[in-house]
mmCIF file of C-alpha atoms in Angstrom:
data_model
loop_
_atom_site.group_PDB
_atom_site.id
_atom_site.type_symbol
_atom_site.label_atom_id
_atom_site.label_comp_id
_atom_site.label_asym_id
_atom_site.label_seq_id
_atom_site.Cartn_x
_atom_site.Cartn_y
_atom_site.Cartn_z
ATOM 1 C CA UNK P 1 30.348 111.096 170.378
ATOM 2 C CA UNK P 2 32.366 111.445 166.754
ATOM 3 C CA UNK P 3 32.785 114.029 165.037
ATOM 4 C CA UNK P 4 35.184 112.486 161.397
ATOM 5 C CA UNK P 5 34.604 116.053 159.693
ATOM 6 C CA UNK P 6 36.332 118.089 162.604
ATOM 7 C CA UNK P 7 38.754 115.102 162.735
ATOM 8 C CA UNK P 8 37.472 114.901 167.122
ATOM 9 C CA UNK P 9 36.321 111.623 168.922
ATOM 10 C CA UNK P 10 34.452 114.274 170.952
ATOM 11 C CA UNK P 11 32.523 117.624 170.359
ATOM 12 C CA UNK P 12 33.774 119.148 173.843
ATOM 13 C CA UNK P 13 31.425 121.703 173.444
ATOM 14 C CA UNK P 14 28.420 119.288 174.390
ATOM 15 C CA UNK P 15 31.015 117.814 177.297
ATOM 16 C CA UNK P 16 30.992 121.458 178.344
ATOM 17 C CA UNK P 17 27.095 122.138 177.897
ATOM 18 C CA UNK P 18 26.805 118.588 179.386
ATOM 19 C CA UNK P 19 28.924 119.131 182.760
ATOM 20 C CA UNK P 20 27.079 122.533 183.111
ATOM 21 C CA UNK P 21 23.535 121.283 183.395
ATOM 22 C CA UNK P 22 25.325 118.541 185.652
ATOM 23 C CA UNK P 23 26.441 120.896 187.953
ATOM 24 C CA UNK P 24 23.744 123.397 188.296
ATOM 25 C CA UNK P 25 21.887 119.880 188.967
ATOM 26 C CA UNK P 26 23.938 119.339 191.934
ATOM 27 C CA UNK P 27 23.845 122.982 192.798
ATOM 28 C CA UNK P 28 19.747 122.648 192.721
ATOM 29 C CA UNK P 29 20.323 118.492 195.001
ATOM 30 C CA UNK P 30 22.302 121.171 197.257
ATOM 31 C CA UNK P 31 19.354 123.107 198.154
ATOM 32 C CA UNK P 32 17.532 120.668 197.934
ATOM 33 C CA UNK P 33 19.029 118.781 201.317
ATOM 34 C CA UNK P 34 19.247 121.987 202.829
ATOM 35 C CA UNK P 35 15.220 122.031 203.136
ATOM 36 C CA UNK P 36 15.422 118.351 203.506
ATOM 37 C CA UNK P 37 17.358 118.364 207.103
ATOM 38 C CA UNK P 38 15.439 122.063 207.685
ATOM 39 C CA UNK P 39 17.356 124.720 207.249
ATOM 40 C CA UNK P 40 15.395 125.739 204.344
ATOM 41 C CA UNK P 41 11.617 126.669 203.869
ATOM 42 C CA UNK P 42 9.866 122.942 203.283
ATOM 43 C CA UNK P 43 8.584 123.532 200.125
ATOM 44 C CA UNK P 44 11.186 126.559 198.925
ATOM 45 C CA UNK P 45 12.796 124.024 196.025
ATOM 46 C CA UNK P 46 9.549 123.524 194.277
ATOM 47 C CA UNK P 47 8.590 126.844 194.138
ATOM 48 C CA UNK P 48 9.337 130.539 192.647
ATOM 49 C CA UNK P 49 12.298 130.023 190.431
ATOM 50 C CA UNK P 50 13.740 126.606 191.834
ATOM 51 C CA UNK P 51 10.387 126.116 190.443
ATOM 52 C CA UNK P 52 11.824 127.464 186.619
ATOM 53 C CA UNK P 53 15.473 126.110 187.740
ATOM 54 C CA UNK P 54 14.756 122.046 188.167
ATOM 55 C CA UNK P 55 12.935 122.657 184.754
ATOM 56 C CA UNK P 56 16.153 124.389 182.933
ATOM 57 C CA UNK P 57 18.112 121.809 184.233
ATOM 58 C CA UNK P 58 16.065 119.296 183.196
ATOM 59 C CA UNK P 59 14.808 120.411 179.670
ATOM 60 C CA UNK P 60 18.547 120.833 178.808
ATOM 61 C CA UNK P 61 19.832 117.434 179.892
ATOM 62 C CA UNK P 62 16.513 116.320 177.797
ATOM 63 C CA UNK P 63 17.289 118.551 174.811
ATOM 64 C CA UNK P 64 21.138 117.240 174.756
ATOM 65 C CA UNK P 65 20.254 112.940 175.029
ATOM 66 C CA UNK P 66 18.501 114.444 171.940
ATOM 67 C CA UNK P 67 21.534 116.173 170.105
ATOM 68 C CA UNK P 68 23.178 113.116 171.393
ATOM 69 C CA UNK P 69 20.944 110.819 169.892
ATOM 70 C CA UNK P 70 21.171 112.464 166.234
ATOM 71 C CA UNK P 71 25.337 112.421 166.220
ATOM 72 C CA UNK P 72 25.776 109.268 167.825
ATOM 73 C CA UNK P 73 23.142 107.408 165.122
ATOM 74 C CA UNK P 74 21.974 109.740 162.435
ATOM 75 C CA UNK P 75 24.111 107.130 159.970
ATOM 76 C CA UNK P 76 23.052 103.896 161.223
ATOM 77 C CA UNK P 77 22.024 102.616 164.548
ATOM 78 C CA UNK P 78 25.478 101.770 166.130
ATOM 79 C CA UNK P 79 23.657 98.722 168.182
ATOM 80 C CA UNK P 80 26.700 97.596 170.397
ATOM 81 C CA UNK P 81 27.329 100.842 171.964
ATOM 82 C CA UNK P 82 23.761 102.041 172.506
ATOM 83 C CA UNK P 83 22.193 98.444 173.911
ATOM 84 C CA UNK P 84 25.504 98.969 176.622
ATOM 85 C CA UNK P 85 24.795 102.719 177.193
ATOM 86 C CA UNK P 86 20.832 101.535 176.937
ATOM 87 C CA UNK P 87 21.163 99.109 179.909
ATOM 88 C CA UNK P 88 23.907 101.112 181.946
ATOM 89 C CA UNK P 89 21.213 104.311 182.774
ATOM 90 C CA UNK P 90 17.501 101.238 183.003
ATOM 91 C CA UNK P 91 19.846 99.859 185.664
ATOM 92 C CA UNK P 92 20.753 102.844 187.385
ATOM 93 C CA UNK P 93 17.369 103.933 187.120
ATOM 94 C CA UNK P 94 15.892 101.082 188.810
ATOM 95 C CA UNK P 95 18.442 101.215 191.749
ATOM 96 C CA UNK P 96 17.306 104.748 191.907
ATOM 97 C CA UNK P 97 13.688 103.215 192.344
ATOM 98 C CA UNK P 98 14.199 100.912 194.988
ATOM 99 C CA UNK P 99 16.162 103.045 197.230
ATOM 100 C CA UNK P 100 14.045 106.055 196.911
ATOM 101 C CA UNK P 101 11.300 103.733 197.998
ATOM 102 C CA UNK P 102 13.562 102.322 201.095
ATOM 103 C CA UNK P 103 14.148 105.894 202.567
ATOM 104 C CA UNK P 104 11.179 107.661 201.132
ATOM 105 C CA UNK P 105 8.709 105.540 200.015
ATOM 106 C CA UNK P 106 5.647 108.545 199.826
ATOM 107 C CA UNK P 107 7.822 110.036 197.742
ATOM 108 C CA UNK P 108 9.896 107.563 195.316
ATOM 109 C CA UNK P 109 10.901 107.736 192.305
ATOM 110 C CA UNK P 110 9.161 105.909 189.812
ATOM 111 C CA UNK P 111 9.680 107.929 186.498
ATOM 112 C CA UNK P 112 12.600 110.289 187.017
ATOM 113 C CA UNK P 113 15.023 112.270 184.859
ATOM 114 C CA UNK P 114 16.893 108.860 184.334
ATOM 115 C CA UNK P 115 13.709 106.080 183.716
ATOM 116 C CA UNK P 116 12.748 108.917 180.883
ATOM 117 C CA UNK P 117 15.999 109.161 178.775
ATOM 118 C CA UNK P 118 16.413 105.227 178.865
ATOM 119 C CA UNK P 119 12.132 105.101 177.367
ATOM 120 C CA UNK P 120 13.465 108.498 175.488
ATOM 121 C CA UNK P 121 15.971 107.242 173.305
ATOM 122 C CA UNK P 122 14.233 104.209 172.923
ATOM 123 C CA UNK P 123 12.051 106.075 171.549
ATOM 124 C CA UNK P 124 13.827 109.273 169.875
ATOM 125 C CA UNK P 125 15.688 106.151 167.181
ATOM 126 C CA UNK P 126 12.189 106.275 165.292
ATOM 127 C CA UNK P 127 13.174 109.940 164.480
ATOM 128 C CA UNK P 128 16.091 110.836 163.859
ATOM 129 C CA UNK P 129 15.196 110.303 159.760
ATOM 130 C CA UNK P 130 12.417 112.765 160.366
ATOM 131 C CA UNK P 131 12.899 116.203 158.752
ATOM 132 C CA UNK P 132 14.415 119.293 161.147
ATOM 133 C CA UNK P 133 10.762 121.569 160.484
ATOM 134 C CA UNK P 134 8.355 118.042 161.578
ATOM 135 C CA UNK P 135 10.199 117.655 164.698
ATOM 136 C CA UNK P 136 10.519 121.106 166.115
ATOM 137 C CA UNK P 137 6.206 121.166 165.073
ATOM 138 C CA UNK P 138 5.769 117.164 166.981
ATOM 139 C CA UNK P 139 8.305 118.562 169.365
ATOM 140 C CA UNK P 140 5.612 121.530 170.065
ATOM 141 C CA UNK P 141 3.161 119.003 170.215
ATOM 142 C CA UNK P 142 4.844 117.697 173.134
ATOM 143 C CA UNK P 143 5.096 120.937 175.267
ATOM 144 C CA UNK P 144 1.192 121.406 174.231
ATOM 145 C CA UNK P 145 0.127 117.973 175.427
ATOM 146 C CA UNK P 146 -0.488 117.881 179.143
ATOM 147 C CA UNK P 147 -3.232 121.160 178.393
ATOM 148 C CA UNK P 148 -4.811 119.132 175.532
ATOM 149 C CA UNK P 149 -5.866 115.393 176.395
ATOM 150 C CA UNK P 150 -4.969 115.162 180.440
ATOM 151 C CA UNK P 151 -8.545 113.090 181.287
ATOM 152 C CA UNK P 152 -8.870 111.555 184.074
ATOM 153 C CA UNK P 153 -8.237 108.999 182.296
ATOM 154 C CA UNK P 154 -4.950 108.220 182.606
ATOM 155 C CA UNK P 155 -5.444 108.854 186.366
ATOM 156 C CA UNK P 156 -4.458 105.361 187.599
ATOM 157 C CA UNK P 157 -0.547 104.540 188.628
ATOM 158 C CA UNK P 158 -0.113 102.008 185.756
ATOM 159 C CA UNK P 159 -0.067 104.719 183.475
ATOM 160 C CA UNK P 160 1.472 107.653 184.989
ATOM 161 C CA UNK P 161 4.123 107.911 183.796
ATOM 162 C CA UNK P 162 2.491 108.629 180.780
ATOM 163 C CA UNK P 163 1.743 112.722 181.601
ATOM 164 C CA UNK P 164 -0.729 113.195 181.092
ATOM 165 C CA UNK P 165 -3.611 112.916 184.824
ATOM 166 C CA UNK P 166 -4.808 115.031 185.650
ATOM 167 C CA UNK P 167 -3.233 115.540 188.804
ATOM 168 C CA UNK P 168 0.982 115.449 189.515
ATOM 169 C CA UNK P 169 1.683 112.163 190.234
ATOM 170 C CA UNK P 170 3.562 112.222 193.900
ATOM 171 C CA UNK P 171 7.034 111.666 193.119
ATOM 172 C CA UNK P 172 10.220 113.417 194.508
ATOM 173 C CA UNK P 173 11.790 113.426 190.427
ATOM 174 C CA UNK P 174 8.703 113.902 188.326
ATOM 175 C CA UNK P 175 9.996 113.484 184.534
ATOM 176 C CA UNK P 176 6.676 112.040 182.702
ATOM 177 C CA UNK P 177 7.221 111.038 178.353
ATOM 178 C CA UNK P 178 4.795 114.323 177.686
ATOM 179 C CA UNK P 179 5.548 117.271 177.612
ATOM 180 C CA UNK P 180 9.167 116.077 178.187
ATOM 181 C CA UNK P 181 9.597 113.777 175.296
ATOM 182 C CA UNK P 182 9.567 117.192 173.814
ATOM 183 C CA UNK P 183 12.607 118.350 174.835
ATOM 184 C CA UNK P 184 14.293 115.115 173.151
ATOM 185 C CA UNK P 185 12.573 115.200 169.902
ATOM 186 C CA UNK P 186 13.773 119.481 170.372
ATOM 187 C CA UNK P 187 17.216 118.558 170.225
ATOM 188 C CA UNK P 188 17.557 116.454 167.082
ATOM 189 C CA UNK P 189 15.799 118.002 165.650
ATOM 190 C CA UNK P 190 18.811 120.980 167.142
ATOM 191 C CA UNK P 191 21.305 118.201 165.807
ATOM 192 C CA UNK P 192 20.320 118.102 162.652
ATOM 193 C CA UNK P 193 20.115 122.002 161.897
ATOM 194 C CA UNK P 194 23.236 122.275 163.394
ATOM 195 C CA UNK P 195 24.880 119.082 160.883
ATOM 196 C CA UNK P 196 23.195 120.684 157.710
ATOM 197 C CA UNK P 197 24.259 124.350 158.380
ATOM 198 C CA UNK P 198 27.722 123.658 158.844
ATOM 199 C CA UNK P 199 27.613 125.378 162.573
ATOM 200 C CA UNK P 200 28.315 121.534 163.810
ATOM 201 C CA UNK P 201 31.052 121.481 162.486
ATOM 202 C CA UNK P 202 32.554 125.215 163.787
ATOM 203 C CA UNK P 203 31.402 124.172 167.129
ATOM 204 C CA UNK P 204 33.447 120.864 166.543
ATOM 205 C CA UNK P 205 36.209 122.951 165.858
ATOM 206 C CA UNK P 206 36.079 125.805 169.321
ATOM 207 C CA UNK P 207 39.066 124.875 172.174
ATOM 208 C CA UNK P 208 37.896 125.615 175.249
ATOM 209 C CA UNK P 209 40.325 126.390 177.563
ATOM 210 C CA UNK P 210 42.082 124.422 180.414
ATOM 211 C CA UNK P 211 39.469 126.019 183.360
ATOM 212 C CA UNK P 212 36.729 123.928 181.182
ATOM 213 C CA UNK P 213 38.137 120.720 181.641
ATOM 214 C CA UNK P 214 37.194 119.609 184.941
ATOM 215 C CA UNK P 215 33.659 120.246 183.410
ATOM 216 C CA UNK P 216 34.110 118.088 180.586
ATOM 217 C CA UNK P 217 35.108 115.410 182.350
ATOM 218 C CA UNK P 218 31.791 115.680 184.506
ATOM 219 C CA UNK P 219 30.761 115.848 181.030
ATOM 220 C CA UNK P 220 31.878 112.929 179.504
ATOM 221 C CA UNK P 221 31.261 110.857 182.912
ATOM 222 C CA UNK P 222 28.225 112.438 183.103
ATOM 223 C CA UNK P 223 25.921 109.370 184.461
ATOM 224 C CA UNK P 224 28.958 108.874 186.872
ATOM 225 C CA UNK P 225 28.583 112.203 188.565
ATOM 226 C CA UNK P 226 24.593 111.867 188.482
ATOM 227 C CA UNK P 227 24.501 108.516 190.923
ATOM 228 C CA UNK P 228 27.094 109.660 193.060
ATOM 229 C CA UNK P 229 26.593 113.663 194.034
ATOM 230 C CA UNK P 230 23.389 112.861 195.484
ATOM 231 C CA UNK P 231 24.583 110.885 198.411
ATOM 232 C CA UNK P 232 28.336 112.564 198.821
ATOM 233 C CA UNK P 233 25.628 116.090 199.264
ATOM 234 C CA UNK P 234 22.943 114.757 201.684
ATOM 235 C CA UNK P 235 26.690 113.171 203.984
ATOM 236 C CA UNK P 236 27.901 116.699 203.742
ATOM 237 C CA UNK P 237 25.093 118.618 204.318
ATOM 238 C CA UNK P 238 24.124 116.078 207.583
ATOM 239 C CA UNK P 239 27.624 116.761 208.667
ATOM 240 C CA UNK P 240 26.640 120.611 208.883
ATOM 241 C CA UNK P 241 23.762 119.332 211.040
ATOM 242 C CA UNK P 242 25.934 117.471 213.357
ATOM 243 C CA UNK P 243 28.104 120.214 213.951
ATOM 244 C CA UNK P 244 25.937 123.012 213.566
ATOM 245 C CA UNK P 245 21.888 121.812 213.861
ATOM 246 C CA UNK P 246 19.547 123.875 211.373
ATOM 247 C CA UNK P 247 16.965 125.754 214.329
ATOM 248 C CA UNK P 248 13.994 123.245 215.250
ATOM 249 C CA UNK P 249 10.572 124.407 212.991
ATOM 250 C CA UNK P 250 7.035 123.381 214.798
ATOM 251 C CA UNK P 251 5.104 120.557 213.106
ATOM 252 C CA UNK P 252 1.847 122.990 212.125
ATOM 253 C CA UNK P 253 4.707 126.234 210.616
ATOM 254 C CA UNK P 254 6.391 123.618 208.558
ATOM 255 C CA UNK P 255 3.164 121.196 207.641
ATOM 256 C CA UNK P 256 0.769 124.896 207.270
ATOM 257 C CA UNK P 257 4.276 126.744 205.000
ATOM 258 C CA UNK P 258 4.932 123.221 202.671
ATOM 259 C CA UNK P 259 0.931 123.261 201.816
ATOM 260 C CA UNK P 260 0.412 126.799 201.487
ATOM 261 C CA UNK P 261 3.980 126.352 198.379
ATOM 262 C CA UNK P 262 1.930 123.731 196.772
ATOM 263 C CA UNK P 263 -1.039 124.677 196.799
ATOM 264 C CA UNK P 264 -0.087 128.018 195.501
ATOM 265 C CA UNK P 265 1.160 126.879 192.351
ATOM 266 C CA UNK P 266 -2.729 126.425 191.429
ATOM 267 C CA UNK P 267 -5.175 128.479 193.190
ATOM 268 C CA UNK P 268 -5.164 131.901 195.194
ATOM 269 C CA UNK P 269 -3.676 133.541 198.211
ATOM 270 C CA UNK P 270 -6.679 133.362 199.632
ATOM 271 C CA UNK P 271 -7.785 130.191 198.406
ATOM 272 C CA UNK P 272 -5.086 128.612 199.887
ATOM 273 C CA UNK P 273 -4.245 130.310 203.044
ATOM 274 C CA UNK P 274 -8.126 129.088 204.255
ATOM 275 C CA UNK P 275 -8.028 124.951 203.104
ATOM 276 C CA UNK P 276 -3.948 125.086 204.508
ATOM 277 C CA UNK P 277 -5.478 126.371 207.428
ATOM 278 C CA UNK P 278 -8.601 124.202 207.847
ATOM 279 C CA UNK P 279 -5.897 120.747 206.944
ATOM 280 C CA UNK P 280 -3.430 121.451 209.697
ATOM 281 C CA UNK P 281 -6.477 122.587 212.483
ATOM 282 C CA UNK P 282 -8.091 119.387 211.565
ATOM 283 C CA UNK P 283 -4.572 117.485 211.741
ATOM 284 C CA UNK P 284 -3.485 118.365 214.874
ATOM 285 C CA UNK P 285 -6.951 118.030 216.475
ATOM 286 C CA UNK P 286 -7.063 114.560 214.923
ATOM 287 C CA UNK P 287 -3.708 113.690 216.295
ATOM 288 C CA UNK P 288 -2.400 112.955 213.271
ATOM 289 C CA UNK P 289 -0.637 115.843 211.982
ATOM 290 C CA UNK P 290 2.963 113.699 213.986
ATOM 291 C CA UNK P 291 2.182 110.790 212.103
ATOM 292 C CA UNK P 292 1.835 113.025 208.928
ATOM 293 C CA UNK P 293 5.024 114.451 208.754
ATOM 294 C CA UNK P 294 6.919 111.149 209.353
ATOM 295 C CA UNK P 295 6.492 110.981 205.687
ATOM 296 C CA UNK P 296 5.057 107.264 207.069
ATOM 297 C CA UNK P 297 1.247 108.137 206.768
ATOM 298 C CA UNK P 298 -0.516 103.623 205.581
ATOM 299 C CA UNK P 299 -3.041 103.794 203.670
ATOM 300 C CA UNK P 300 -5.903 104.154 206.288
ATOM 301 C CA UNK P 301 -3.727 108.058 206.854
ATOM 302 C CA UNK P 302 -3.690 108.853 202.910
ATOM 303 C CA UNK P 303 -7.490 108.376 202.925
ATOM 304 C CA UNK P 304 -8.012 110.191 205.885
ATOM 305 C CA UNK P 305 -6.374 112.771 204.347
ATOM 306 C CA UNK P 306 -8.414 112.730 200.861
ATOM 307 C CA UNK P 307 -11.133 113.616 202.906
ATOM 308 C CA UNK P 308 -9.494 116.040 204.191
ATOM 309 C CA UNK P 309 -8.830 118.057 201.448
ATOM 310 C CA UNK P 310 -12.684 118.010 199.881
ATOM 311 C CA UNK P 311 -13.625 118.815 202.956
ATOM 312 C CA UNK P 312 -10.953 121.813 203.162
ATOM 313 C CA UNK P 313 -11.045 122.663 199.245
ATOM 314 C CA UNK P 314 -15.309 122.392 200.004
ATOM 315 C CA UNK P 315 -14.349 125.268 203.117
ATOM 316 C CA UNK P 316 -11.801 127.119 200.950
ATOM 317 C CA UNK P 317 -13.913 128.404 197.989
ATOM 318 C CA UNK P 318 -17.692 129.029 200.505
ATOM 319 C CA UNK P 319 -15.014 131.317 201.105
ATOM 320 C CA UNK P 320 -15.087 130.099 205.298
ATOM 321 C CA UNK P 321 -13.230 131.721 207.341
ATOM 322 C CA UNK P 322 -12.219 129.838 210.742
ATOM 323 C CA UNK P 323 -10.128 129.500 213.866
ATOM 324 C CA UNK P 324 -9.449 126.401 215.254
ATOM 325 C CA UNK P 325 -11.300 126.915 217.557
ATOM 326 C CA UNK P 326 -14.237 127.223 215.885
ATOM 327 C CA UNK P 327 -13.031 124.213 213.902
ATOM 328 C CA UNK P 328 -12.085 121.877 217.319
ATOM 329 C CA UNK P 329 -16.299 123.189 218.359
ATOM 330 C CA UNK P 330 -17.910 121.889 215.161
ATOM 331 C CA UNK P 331 -16.379 118.168 215.804
ATOM 332 C CA UNK P 332 -18.041 115.930 217.982
#
């Protein structure tokens, strides 16, 4: 991004900020890989502090997308460079969708961070001339939208990318338009404010130490870093698993742990304990647990999972307490 007032072709502080976000992302993904291979409890990286960490990383990326979009095209849209970058991101996003469709079909990435950046880059062009106060108001509106406008209308898979469904669609990286486009708009607003107040000129003159050069380098080549880091990390954890295999945790314990963590994001501990015990015991009784844990349950199994979820929700809401023996005796 050019900043002619400072006599520089790039603002190093922004490259470093982007590089820092990439490193944080790599830390999170490494933890996800450790969980995937069994070195961490199932569901760890989607709950508690890890969940907040992931959201902070996504927010920082999209904020910087908005800021960079403003700095690069504030005077006029440089279509040649914009379309080249958009094409690269679109191809990369498509490749990720295809790869995860085959590798992780139950949680493939259909609208992740790169998909969002591609769409947000196009939409963001319409907001570059807006005053900062209006941009900040729009950003707040996007952040609030899921709490106000979520509706069954958006539950159809074709509209999951919007972000207004009544549930979170299954995906290992889900960054829908709402509320995350709010971070992009906030980035545009921040860049406009920084330019109008002279702060942008001040940070453009900063001279980071040499020790930050690797971080800045990563920030300048963010797409390549994003595409390459995860295969490298997975390979490293795979090698570790060959030398020092993780402890084998029984399938019922792993399923119950993951169920409890996910349930705990929306319901109280008492409900989740009953609900997850019911779900696990039902799967064990029907000899379906291994199929579910394989990640390839199929359409018939998906339908049955929905039925089990409904049954166990009713049982948990009724406050029913039971053991595996009780559940087994109830079934024909």
